[in-house]
PDB file of C-alpha atoms in Angstrom:
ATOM      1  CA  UNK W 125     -16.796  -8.666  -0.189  1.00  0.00           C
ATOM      2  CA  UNK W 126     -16.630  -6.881   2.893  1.00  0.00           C
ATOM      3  CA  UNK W 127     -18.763  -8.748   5.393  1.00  0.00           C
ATOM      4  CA  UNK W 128     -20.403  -5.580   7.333  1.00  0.00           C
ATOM      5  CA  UNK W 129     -20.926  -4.157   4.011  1.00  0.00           C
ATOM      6  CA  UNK W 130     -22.746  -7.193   2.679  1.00  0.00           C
ATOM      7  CA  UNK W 131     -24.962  -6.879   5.871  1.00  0.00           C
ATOM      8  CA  UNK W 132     -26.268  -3.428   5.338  1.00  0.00           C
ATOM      9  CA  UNK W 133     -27.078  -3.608   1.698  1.00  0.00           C
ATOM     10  CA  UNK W 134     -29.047  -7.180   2.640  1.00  0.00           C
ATOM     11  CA  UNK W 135     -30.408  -5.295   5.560  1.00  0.00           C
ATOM     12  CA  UNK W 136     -31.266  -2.522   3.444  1.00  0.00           C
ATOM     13  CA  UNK W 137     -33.069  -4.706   0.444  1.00  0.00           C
ATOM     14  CA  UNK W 138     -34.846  -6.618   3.185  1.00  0.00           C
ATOM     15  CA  UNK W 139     -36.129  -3.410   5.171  1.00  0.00           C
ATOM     16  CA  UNK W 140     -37.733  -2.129   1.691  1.00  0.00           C
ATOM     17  CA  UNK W 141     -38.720  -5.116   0.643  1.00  0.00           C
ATOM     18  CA  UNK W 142     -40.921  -5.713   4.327  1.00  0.00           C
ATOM     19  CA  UNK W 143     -41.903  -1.771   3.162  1.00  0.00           C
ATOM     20  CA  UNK W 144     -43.318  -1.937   0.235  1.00  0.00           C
ATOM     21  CA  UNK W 145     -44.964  -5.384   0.442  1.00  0.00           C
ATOM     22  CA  UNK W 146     -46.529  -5.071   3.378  1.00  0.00           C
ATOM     23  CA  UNK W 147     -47.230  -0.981   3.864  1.00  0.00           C
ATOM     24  CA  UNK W 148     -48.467  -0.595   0.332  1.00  0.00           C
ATOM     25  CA  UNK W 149     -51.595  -1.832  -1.550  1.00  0.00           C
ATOM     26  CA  UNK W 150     -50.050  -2.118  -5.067  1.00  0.00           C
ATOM     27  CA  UNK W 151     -45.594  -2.199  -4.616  1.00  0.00           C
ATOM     28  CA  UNK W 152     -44.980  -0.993  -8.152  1.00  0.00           C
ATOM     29  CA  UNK W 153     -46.344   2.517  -6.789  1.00  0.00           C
ATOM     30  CA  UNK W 154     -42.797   3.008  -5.236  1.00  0.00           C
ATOM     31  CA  UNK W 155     -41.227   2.623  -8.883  1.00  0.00           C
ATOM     32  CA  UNK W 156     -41.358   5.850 -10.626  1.00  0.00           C
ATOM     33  CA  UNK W 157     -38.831   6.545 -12.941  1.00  0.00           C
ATOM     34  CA  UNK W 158     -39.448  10.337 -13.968  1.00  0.00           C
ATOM     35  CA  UNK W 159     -38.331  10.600  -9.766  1.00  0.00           C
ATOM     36  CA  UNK W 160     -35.538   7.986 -10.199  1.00  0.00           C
ATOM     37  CA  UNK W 161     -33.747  10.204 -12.904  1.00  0.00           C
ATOM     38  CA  UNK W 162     -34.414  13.800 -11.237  1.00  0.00           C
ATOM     39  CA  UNK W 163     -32.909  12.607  -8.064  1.00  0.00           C
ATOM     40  CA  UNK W 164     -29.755  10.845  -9.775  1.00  0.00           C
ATOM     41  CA  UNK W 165     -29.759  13.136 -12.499  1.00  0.00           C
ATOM     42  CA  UNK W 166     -29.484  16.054 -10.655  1.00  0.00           C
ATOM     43  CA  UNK W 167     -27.045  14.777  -7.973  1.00  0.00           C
ATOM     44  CA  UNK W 168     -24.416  13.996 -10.471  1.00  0.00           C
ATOM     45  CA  UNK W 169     -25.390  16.999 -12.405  1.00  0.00           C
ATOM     46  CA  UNK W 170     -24.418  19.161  -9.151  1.00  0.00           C
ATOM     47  CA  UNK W 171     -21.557  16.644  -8.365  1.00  0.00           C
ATOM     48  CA  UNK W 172     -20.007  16.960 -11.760  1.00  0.00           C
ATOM     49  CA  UNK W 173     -20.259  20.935 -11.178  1.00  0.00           C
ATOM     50  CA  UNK W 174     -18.629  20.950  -7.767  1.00  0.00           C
ATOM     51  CA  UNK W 175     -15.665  18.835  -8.213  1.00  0.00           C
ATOM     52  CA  UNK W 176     -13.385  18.373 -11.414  1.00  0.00           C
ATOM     53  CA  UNK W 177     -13.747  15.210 -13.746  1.00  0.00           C
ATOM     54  CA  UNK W 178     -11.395  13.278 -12.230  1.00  0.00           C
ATOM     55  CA  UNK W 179     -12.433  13.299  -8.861  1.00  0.00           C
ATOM     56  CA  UNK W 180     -15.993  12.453  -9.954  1.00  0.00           C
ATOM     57  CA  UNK W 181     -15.122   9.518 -12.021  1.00  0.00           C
ATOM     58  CA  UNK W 182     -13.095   8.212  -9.137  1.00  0.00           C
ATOM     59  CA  UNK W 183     -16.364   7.473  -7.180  1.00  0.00           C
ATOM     60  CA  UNK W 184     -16.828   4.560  -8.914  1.00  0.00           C
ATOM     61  CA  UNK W 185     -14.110   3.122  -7.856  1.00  0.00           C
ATOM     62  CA  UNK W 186     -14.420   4.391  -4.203  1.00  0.00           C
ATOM     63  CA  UNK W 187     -17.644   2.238  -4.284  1.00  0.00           C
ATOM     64  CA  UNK W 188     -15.455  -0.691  -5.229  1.00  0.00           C
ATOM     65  CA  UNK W 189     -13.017  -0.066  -2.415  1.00  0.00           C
ATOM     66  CA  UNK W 190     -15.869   0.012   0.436  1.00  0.00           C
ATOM     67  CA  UNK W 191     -17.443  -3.520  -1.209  1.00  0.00           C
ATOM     68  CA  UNK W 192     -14.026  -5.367  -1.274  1.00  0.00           C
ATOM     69  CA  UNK W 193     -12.976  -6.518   2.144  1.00  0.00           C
ATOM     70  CA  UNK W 194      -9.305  -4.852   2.491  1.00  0.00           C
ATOM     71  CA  UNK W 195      -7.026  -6.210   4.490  1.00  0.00           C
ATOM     72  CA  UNK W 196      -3.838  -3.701   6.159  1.00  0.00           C
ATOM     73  CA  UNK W 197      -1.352  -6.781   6.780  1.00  0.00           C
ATOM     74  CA  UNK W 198      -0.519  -5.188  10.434  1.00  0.00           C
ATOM     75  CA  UNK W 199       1.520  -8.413  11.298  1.00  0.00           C
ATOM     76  CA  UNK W 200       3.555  -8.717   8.881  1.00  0.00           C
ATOM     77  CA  UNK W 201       4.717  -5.169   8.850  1.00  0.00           C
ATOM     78  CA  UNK W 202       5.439  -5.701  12.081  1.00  0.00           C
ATOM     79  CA  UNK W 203       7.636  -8.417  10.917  1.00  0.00           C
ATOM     80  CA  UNK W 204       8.927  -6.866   8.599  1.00  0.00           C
ATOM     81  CA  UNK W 205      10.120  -3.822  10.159  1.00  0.00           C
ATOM     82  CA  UNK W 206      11.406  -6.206  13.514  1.00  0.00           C
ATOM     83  CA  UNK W 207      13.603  -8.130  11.034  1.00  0.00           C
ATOM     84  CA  UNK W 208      15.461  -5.029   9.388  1.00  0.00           C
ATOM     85  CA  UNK W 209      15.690  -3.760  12.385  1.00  0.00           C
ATOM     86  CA  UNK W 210      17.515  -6.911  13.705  1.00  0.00           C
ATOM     87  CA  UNK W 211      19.642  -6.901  10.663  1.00  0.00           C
ATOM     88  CA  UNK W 212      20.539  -2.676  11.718  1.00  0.00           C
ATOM     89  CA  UNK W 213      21.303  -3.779  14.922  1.00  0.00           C
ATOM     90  CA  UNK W 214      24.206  -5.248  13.749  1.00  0.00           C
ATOM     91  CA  UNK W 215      25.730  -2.408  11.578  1.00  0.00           C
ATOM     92  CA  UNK W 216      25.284  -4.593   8.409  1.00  0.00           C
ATOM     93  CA  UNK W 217      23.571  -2.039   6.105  1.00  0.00           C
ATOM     94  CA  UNK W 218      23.985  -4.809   3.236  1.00  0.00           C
ATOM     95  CA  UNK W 219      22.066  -7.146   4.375  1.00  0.00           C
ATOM     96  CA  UNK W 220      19.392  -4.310   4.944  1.00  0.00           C
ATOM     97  CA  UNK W 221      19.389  -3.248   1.936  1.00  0.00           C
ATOM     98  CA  UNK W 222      19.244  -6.933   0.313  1.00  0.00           C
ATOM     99  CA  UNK W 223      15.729  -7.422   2.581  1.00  0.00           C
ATOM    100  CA  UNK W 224      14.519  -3.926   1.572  1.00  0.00           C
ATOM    101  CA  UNK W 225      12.855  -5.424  -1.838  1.00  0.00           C
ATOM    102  CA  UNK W 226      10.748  -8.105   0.178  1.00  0.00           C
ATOM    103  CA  UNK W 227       9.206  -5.178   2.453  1.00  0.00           C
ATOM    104  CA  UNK W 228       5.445  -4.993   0.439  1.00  0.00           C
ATOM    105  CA  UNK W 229       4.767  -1.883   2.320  1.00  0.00           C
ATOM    106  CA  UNK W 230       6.005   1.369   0.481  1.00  0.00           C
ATOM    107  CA  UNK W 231       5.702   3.605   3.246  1.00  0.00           C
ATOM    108  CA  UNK W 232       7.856   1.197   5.181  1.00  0.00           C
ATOM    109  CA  UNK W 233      10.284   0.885   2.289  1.00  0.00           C
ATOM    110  CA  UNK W 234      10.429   4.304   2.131  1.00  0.00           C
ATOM    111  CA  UNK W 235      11.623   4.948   5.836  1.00  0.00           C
ATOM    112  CA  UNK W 236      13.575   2.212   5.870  1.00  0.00           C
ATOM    113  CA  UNK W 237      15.754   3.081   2.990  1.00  0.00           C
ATOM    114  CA  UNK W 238      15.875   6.962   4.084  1.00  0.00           C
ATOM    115  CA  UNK W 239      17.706   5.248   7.654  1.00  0.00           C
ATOM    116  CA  UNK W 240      20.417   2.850   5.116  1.00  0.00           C
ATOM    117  CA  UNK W 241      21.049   5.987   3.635  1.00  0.00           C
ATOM    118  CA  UNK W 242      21.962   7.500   6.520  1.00  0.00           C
ATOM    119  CA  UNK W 243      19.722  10.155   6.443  1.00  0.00           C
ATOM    120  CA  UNK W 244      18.856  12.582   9.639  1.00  0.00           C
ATOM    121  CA  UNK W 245      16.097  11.249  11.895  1.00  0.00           C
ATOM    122  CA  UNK W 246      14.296  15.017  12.176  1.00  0.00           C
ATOM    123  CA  UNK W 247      14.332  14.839   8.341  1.00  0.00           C
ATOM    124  CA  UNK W 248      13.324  11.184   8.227  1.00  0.00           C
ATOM    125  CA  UNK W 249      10.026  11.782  10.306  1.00  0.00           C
ATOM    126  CA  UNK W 250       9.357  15.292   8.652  1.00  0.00           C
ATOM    127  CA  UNK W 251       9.126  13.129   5.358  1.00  0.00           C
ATOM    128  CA  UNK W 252       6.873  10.799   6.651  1.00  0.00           C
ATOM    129  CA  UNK W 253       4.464  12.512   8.680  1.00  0.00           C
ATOM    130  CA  UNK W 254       4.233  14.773   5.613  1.00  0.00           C
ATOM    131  CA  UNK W 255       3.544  11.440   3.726  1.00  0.00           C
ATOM    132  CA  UNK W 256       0.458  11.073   6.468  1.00  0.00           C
ATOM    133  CA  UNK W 257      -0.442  14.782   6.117  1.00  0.00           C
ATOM    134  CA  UNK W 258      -1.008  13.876   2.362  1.00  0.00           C
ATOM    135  CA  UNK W 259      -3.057  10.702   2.820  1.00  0.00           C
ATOM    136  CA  UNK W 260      -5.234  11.600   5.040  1.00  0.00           C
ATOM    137  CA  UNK W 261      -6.000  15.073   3.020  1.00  0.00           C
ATOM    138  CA  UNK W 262      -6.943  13.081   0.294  1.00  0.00           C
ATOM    139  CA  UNK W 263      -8.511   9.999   1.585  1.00  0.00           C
ATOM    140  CA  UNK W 264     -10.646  12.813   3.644  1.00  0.00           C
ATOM    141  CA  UNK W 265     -11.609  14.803   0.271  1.00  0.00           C
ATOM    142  CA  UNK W 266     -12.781  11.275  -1.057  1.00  0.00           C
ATOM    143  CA  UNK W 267     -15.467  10.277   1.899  1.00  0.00           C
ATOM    144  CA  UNK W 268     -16.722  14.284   1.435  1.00  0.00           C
ATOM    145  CA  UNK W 269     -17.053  14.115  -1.830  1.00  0.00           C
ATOM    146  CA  UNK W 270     -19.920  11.336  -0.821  1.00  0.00           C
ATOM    147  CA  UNK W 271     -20.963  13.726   1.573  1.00  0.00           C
ATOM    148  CA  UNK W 272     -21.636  16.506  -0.432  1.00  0.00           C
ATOM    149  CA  UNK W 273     -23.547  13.670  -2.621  1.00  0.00           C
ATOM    150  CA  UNK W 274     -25.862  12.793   0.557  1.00  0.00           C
ATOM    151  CA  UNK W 275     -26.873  16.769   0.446  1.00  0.00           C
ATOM    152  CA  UNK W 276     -27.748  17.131  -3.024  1.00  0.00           C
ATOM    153  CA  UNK W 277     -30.053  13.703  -3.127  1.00  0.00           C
ATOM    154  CA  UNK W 278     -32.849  15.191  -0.776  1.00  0.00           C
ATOM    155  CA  UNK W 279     -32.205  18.687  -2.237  1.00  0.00           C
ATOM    156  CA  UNK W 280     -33.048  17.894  -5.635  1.00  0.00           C
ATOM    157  CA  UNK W 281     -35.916  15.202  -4.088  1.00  0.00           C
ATOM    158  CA  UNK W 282     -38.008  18.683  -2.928  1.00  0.00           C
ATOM    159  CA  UNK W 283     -37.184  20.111  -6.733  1.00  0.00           C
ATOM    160  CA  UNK W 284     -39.002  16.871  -7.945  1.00  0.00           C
ATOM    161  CA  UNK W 285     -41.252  17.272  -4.890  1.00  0.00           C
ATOM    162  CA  UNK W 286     -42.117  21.002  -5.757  1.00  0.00           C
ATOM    163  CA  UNK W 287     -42.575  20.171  -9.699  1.00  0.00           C
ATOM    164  CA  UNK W 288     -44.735  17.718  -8.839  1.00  0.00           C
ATOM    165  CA  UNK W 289     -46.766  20.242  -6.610  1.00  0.00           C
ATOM    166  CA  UNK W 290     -46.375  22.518  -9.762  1.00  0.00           C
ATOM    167  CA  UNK W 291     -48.200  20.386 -11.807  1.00  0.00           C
ATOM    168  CA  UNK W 292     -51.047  19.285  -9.659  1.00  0.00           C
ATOM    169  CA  UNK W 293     -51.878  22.777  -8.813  1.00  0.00           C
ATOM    170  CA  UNK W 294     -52.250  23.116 -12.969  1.00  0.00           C
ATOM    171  CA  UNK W 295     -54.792  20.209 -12.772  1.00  0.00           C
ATOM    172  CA  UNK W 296     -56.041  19.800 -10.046  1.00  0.00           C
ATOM    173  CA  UNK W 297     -59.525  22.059 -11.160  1.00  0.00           C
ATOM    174  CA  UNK W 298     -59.755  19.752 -14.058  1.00  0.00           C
ATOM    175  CA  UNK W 299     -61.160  17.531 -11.098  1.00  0.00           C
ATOM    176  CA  UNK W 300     -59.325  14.363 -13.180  1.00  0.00           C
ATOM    177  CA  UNK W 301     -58.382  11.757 -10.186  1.00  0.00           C
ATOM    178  CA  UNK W 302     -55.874   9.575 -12.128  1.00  0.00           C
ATOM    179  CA  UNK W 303     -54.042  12.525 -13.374  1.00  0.00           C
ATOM    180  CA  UNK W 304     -54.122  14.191 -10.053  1.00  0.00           C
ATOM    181  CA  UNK W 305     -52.666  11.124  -8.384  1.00  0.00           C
ATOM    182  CA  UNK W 306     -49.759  10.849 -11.210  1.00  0.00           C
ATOM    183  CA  UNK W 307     -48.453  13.955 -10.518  1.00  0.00           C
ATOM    184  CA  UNK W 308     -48.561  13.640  -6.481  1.00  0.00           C
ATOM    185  CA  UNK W 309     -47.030  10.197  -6.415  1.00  0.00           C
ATOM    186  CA  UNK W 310     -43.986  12.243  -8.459  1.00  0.00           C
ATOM    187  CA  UNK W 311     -44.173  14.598  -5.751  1.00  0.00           C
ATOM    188  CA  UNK W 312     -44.015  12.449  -3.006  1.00  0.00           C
ATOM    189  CA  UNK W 313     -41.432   9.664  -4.908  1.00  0.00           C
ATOM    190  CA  UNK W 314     -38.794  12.113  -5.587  1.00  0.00           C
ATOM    191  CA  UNK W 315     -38.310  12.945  -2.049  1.00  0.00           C
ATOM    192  CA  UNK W 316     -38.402   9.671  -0.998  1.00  0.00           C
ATOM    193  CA  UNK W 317     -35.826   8.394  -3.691  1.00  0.00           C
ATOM    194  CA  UNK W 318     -33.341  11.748  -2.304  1.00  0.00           C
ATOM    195  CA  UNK W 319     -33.746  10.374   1.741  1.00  0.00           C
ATOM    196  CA  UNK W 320     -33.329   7.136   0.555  1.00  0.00           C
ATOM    197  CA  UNK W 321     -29.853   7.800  -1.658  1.00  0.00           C
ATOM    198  CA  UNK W 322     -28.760   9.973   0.959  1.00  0.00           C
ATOM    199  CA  UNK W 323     -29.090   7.475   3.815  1.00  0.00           C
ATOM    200  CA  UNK W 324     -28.203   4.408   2.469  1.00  0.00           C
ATOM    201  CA  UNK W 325     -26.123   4.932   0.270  1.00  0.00           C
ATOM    202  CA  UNK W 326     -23.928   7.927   0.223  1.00  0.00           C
ATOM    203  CA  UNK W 327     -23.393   8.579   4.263  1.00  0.00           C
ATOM    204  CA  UNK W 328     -22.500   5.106   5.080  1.00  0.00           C
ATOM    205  CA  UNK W 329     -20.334   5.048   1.901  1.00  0.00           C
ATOM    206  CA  UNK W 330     -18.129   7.941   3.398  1.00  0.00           C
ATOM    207  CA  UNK W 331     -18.441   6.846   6.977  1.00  0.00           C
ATOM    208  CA  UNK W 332     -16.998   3.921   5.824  1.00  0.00           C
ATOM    209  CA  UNK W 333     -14.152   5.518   3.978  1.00  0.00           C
ATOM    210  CA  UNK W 334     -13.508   7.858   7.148  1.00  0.00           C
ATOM    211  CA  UNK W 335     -13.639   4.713   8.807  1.00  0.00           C
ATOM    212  CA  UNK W 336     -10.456   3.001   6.323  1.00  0.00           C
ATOM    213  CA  UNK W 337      -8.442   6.274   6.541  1.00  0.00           C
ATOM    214  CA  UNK W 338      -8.880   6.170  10.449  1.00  0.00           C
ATOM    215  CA  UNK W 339      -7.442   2.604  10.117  1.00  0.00           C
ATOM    216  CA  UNK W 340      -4.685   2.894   7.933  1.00  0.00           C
ATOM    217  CA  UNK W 341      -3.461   6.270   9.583  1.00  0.00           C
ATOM    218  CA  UNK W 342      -2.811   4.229  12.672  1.00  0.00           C
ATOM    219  CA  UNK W 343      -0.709   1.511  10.703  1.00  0.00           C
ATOM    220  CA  UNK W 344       1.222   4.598   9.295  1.00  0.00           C
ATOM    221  CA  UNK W 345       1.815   5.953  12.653  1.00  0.00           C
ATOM    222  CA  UNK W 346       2.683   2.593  13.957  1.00  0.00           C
ATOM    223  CA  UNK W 347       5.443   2.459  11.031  1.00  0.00           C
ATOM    224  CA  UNK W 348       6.738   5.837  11.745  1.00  0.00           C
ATOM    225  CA  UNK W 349       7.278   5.045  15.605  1.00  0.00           C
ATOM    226  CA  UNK W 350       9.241   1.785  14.555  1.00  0.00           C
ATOM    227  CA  UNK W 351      11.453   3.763  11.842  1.00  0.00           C
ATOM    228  CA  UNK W 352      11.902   6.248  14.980  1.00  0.00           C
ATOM    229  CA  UNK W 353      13.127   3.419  16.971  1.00  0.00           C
ATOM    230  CA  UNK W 354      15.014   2.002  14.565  1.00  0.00           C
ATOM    231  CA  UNK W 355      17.248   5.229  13.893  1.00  0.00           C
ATOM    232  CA  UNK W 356      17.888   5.295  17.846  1.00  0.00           C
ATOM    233  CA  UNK W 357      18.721   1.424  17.593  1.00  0.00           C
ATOM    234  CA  UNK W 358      16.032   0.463  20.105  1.00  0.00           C
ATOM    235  CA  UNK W 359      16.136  -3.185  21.223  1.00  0.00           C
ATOM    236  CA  UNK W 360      13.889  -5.436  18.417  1.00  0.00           C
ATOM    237  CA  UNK W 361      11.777  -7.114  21.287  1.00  0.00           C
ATOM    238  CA  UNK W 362      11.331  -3.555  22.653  1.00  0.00           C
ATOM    239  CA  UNK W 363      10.311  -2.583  19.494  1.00  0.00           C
ATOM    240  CA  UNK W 364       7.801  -5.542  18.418  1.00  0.00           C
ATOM    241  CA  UNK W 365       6.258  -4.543  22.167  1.00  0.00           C
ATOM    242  CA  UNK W 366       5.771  -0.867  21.604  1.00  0.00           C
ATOM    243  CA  UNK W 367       4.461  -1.746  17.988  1.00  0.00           C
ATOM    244  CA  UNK W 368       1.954  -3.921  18.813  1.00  0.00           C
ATOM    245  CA  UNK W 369       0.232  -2.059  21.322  1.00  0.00           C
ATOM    246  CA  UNK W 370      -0.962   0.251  18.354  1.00  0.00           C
ATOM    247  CA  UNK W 371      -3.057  -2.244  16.976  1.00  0.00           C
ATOM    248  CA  UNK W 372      -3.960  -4.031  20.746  1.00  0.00           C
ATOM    249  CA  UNK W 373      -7.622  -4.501  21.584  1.00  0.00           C
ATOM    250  CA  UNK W 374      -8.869  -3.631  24.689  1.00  0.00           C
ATOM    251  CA  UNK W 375     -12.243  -2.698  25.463  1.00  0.00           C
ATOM    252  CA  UNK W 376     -11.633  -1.198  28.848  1.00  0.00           C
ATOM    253  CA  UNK W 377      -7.616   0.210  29.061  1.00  0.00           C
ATOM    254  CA  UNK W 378      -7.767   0.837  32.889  1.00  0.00           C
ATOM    255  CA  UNK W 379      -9.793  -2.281  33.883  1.00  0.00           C
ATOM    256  CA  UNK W 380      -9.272  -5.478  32.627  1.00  0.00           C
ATOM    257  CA  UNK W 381     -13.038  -7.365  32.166  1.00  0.00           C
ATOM    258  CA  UNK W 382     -12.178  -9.831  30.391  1.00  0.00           C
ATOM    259  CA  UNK W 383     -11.260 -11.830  33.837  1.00  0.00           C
ATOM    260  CA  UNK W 384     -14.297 -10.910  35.784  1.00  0.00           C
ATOM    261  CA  UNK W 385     -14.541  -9.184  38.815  1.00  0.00           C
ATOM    262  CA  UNK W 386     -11.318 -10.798  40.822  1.00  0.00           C
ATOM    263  CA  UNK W 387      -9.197  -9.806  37.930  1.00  0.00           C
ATOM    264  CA  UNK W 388      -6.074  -8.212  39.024  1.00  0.00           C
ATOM    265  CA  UNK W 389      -5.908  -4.713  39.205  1.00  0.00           C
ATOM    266  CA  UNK W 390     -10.128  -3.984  39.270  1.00  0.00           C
ATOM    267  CA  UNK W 391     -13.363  -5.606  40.686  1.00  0.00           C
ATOM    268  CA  UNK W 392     -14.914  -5.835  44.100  1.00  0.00           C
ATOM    269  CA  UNK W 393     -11.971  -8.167  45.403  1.00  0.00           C
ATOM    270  CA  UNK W 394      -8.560  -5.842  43.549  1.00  0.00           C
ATOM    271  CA  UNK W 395      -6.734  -4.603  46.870  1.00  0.00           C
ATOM    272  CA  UNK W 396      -6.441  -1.317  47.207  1.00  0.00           C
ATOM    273  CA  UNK W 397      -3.133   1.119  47.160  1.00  0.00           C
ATOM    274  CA  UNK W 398      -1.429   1.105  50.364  1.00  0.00           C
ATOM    275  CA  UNK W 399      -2.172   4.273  52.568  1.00  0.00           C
ATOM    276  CA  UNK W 400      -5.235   5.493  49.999  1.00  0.00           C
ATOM    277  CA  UNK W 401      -8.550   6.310  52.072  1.00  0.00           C
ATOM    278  CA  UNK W 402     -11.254   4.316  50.136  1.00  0.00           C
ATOM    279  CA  UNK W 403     -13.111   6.142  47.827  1.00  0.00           C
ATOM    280  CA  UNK W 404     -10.881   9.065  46.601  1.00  0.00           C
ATOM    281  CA  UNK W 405      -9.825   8.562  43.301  1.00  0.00           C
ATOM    282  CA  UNK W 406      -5.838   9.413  42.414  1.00  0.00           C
TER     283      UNK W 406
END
């Protein structure tokens, strides 16, 4: 499981739990079912209206994909595309297109075999940045479709809220206390159940999704600059170089912190440029 994910739903179970036990005289108050099924009734109900079947039936498996902990293999694509790129190098499109079945990326395996094939590099890059276009179009209709899912939860929590309001107001002179109470805890529970869907639940699923295609559009990028650089027949240690500074870390890219303040290039002690008055900026 995806260790940040894991966090927030124990962080989540542990903030309700604190909640109800200790904010709430009897904790079975906050279990009402008639507001469980209005709120998740009518959100799919709404859901199933605004998209088609198959989109809807896919969320399931969404969920799935934020709980599993998916790795992107960054490395070893590297690898990968620094090896046939070696083997290029040395006009032996054989051998390239012996190592092009042990490539386990397709979008790699894709460019790589449009450059064997001798194939334009304009046309090459058109391809995959179409490719790109396409994932990210999708991937981005997947984390709304949550989205739309985190407006309809509190939306049909003030329909529960208002029948519940509906009701009372039709007893209410009957001066009955019990019944009275029923119907306002159904008021009150059905927009709680709609925040509470909404927030912790639907958003952070498609944050989290935004989050992935965010992620993997920058491994796709990285693999279209080294396809780029291998149809101009750029060096392979050039290329590993440029390739890796996609996926570098660096909290601070002008400054390096990591060494304190002495560290070359920034801090108190960095010399200045030769002829610069001190404190104008370039």
């Amino acid at each position: 499981m995806n260790p940040s994910t894991l966090i927030g739903m124990v962080a989540s179970v542990v903030l309700l739990g604190v909640l109800i036990l200790f904010a709430a005289d009897d904790p079975w108050l906050f279990i009402d079912w008639p507001s469980i099924g209005i709120v998740l009734v009518g959100t799919m109900a709404a859901t199933f209206l605004s998209y088609p079947m198959g989109e809807v039936l896919r969320v399931f498996k969404l969920i799935g994909t934020v709980m599993r902990n998916e790795r992107l293999y960054t490395e070893r694509d590297i690898e990968e595309l620094v090896d046939v790129s070696r083997l290029w190098m040395r006009d032996d499109p054989v051998m390239v297109e012996k190592a092009l079945p042990r490539i386990s990326n397709p979008f790699l395996r894709t460019g790589v075999q449009l450059v064997i094939d001798r194939i334009p590099e304009e046309d090459i890059l058109d391809l995959l940045q179409w490719r790109i276009s396409r994932m990210k179009a999708k991937e981005a209709a997947e984390a709304q479709l949550f989205r739309v899912m985190a407006s309809y939860a509190p939306a049909f929590g003030m329909i529960g809220t208002l029948v519940g309001l509906i009701n009372l107001m039709d007893v209410i002179a009957s001066g009955d206390l019990v019944v009275i109470g029923k119907h306002l805890a159904v008021a009150l529970m059905t927009t709680f159940y709609g925040i509470l869907l909404a927030n912790l639940v639907f958003k952070p699923v498609a944050v989290k999704l935004e989050r992935r295609t965010e992620q993997r559009i920058v491994l796709m990028n990285m693999v279209l600059q080294g396809i780029s650089m291998m149809c101009a027949r750029r060096s392979p240690s050039l290329m590993r170089e440029t390739l890796n500074s996609f996926v570098a870390h660096r909290e601070d890219e002008i400054r390096d912190t990591a060494s304190g303040p002495m560290a070359p290039g920034g801090g108190a002690g960095a010399p200045r440029a030769p002829g610069r008055p001190e404190g104008r900026t370039p």
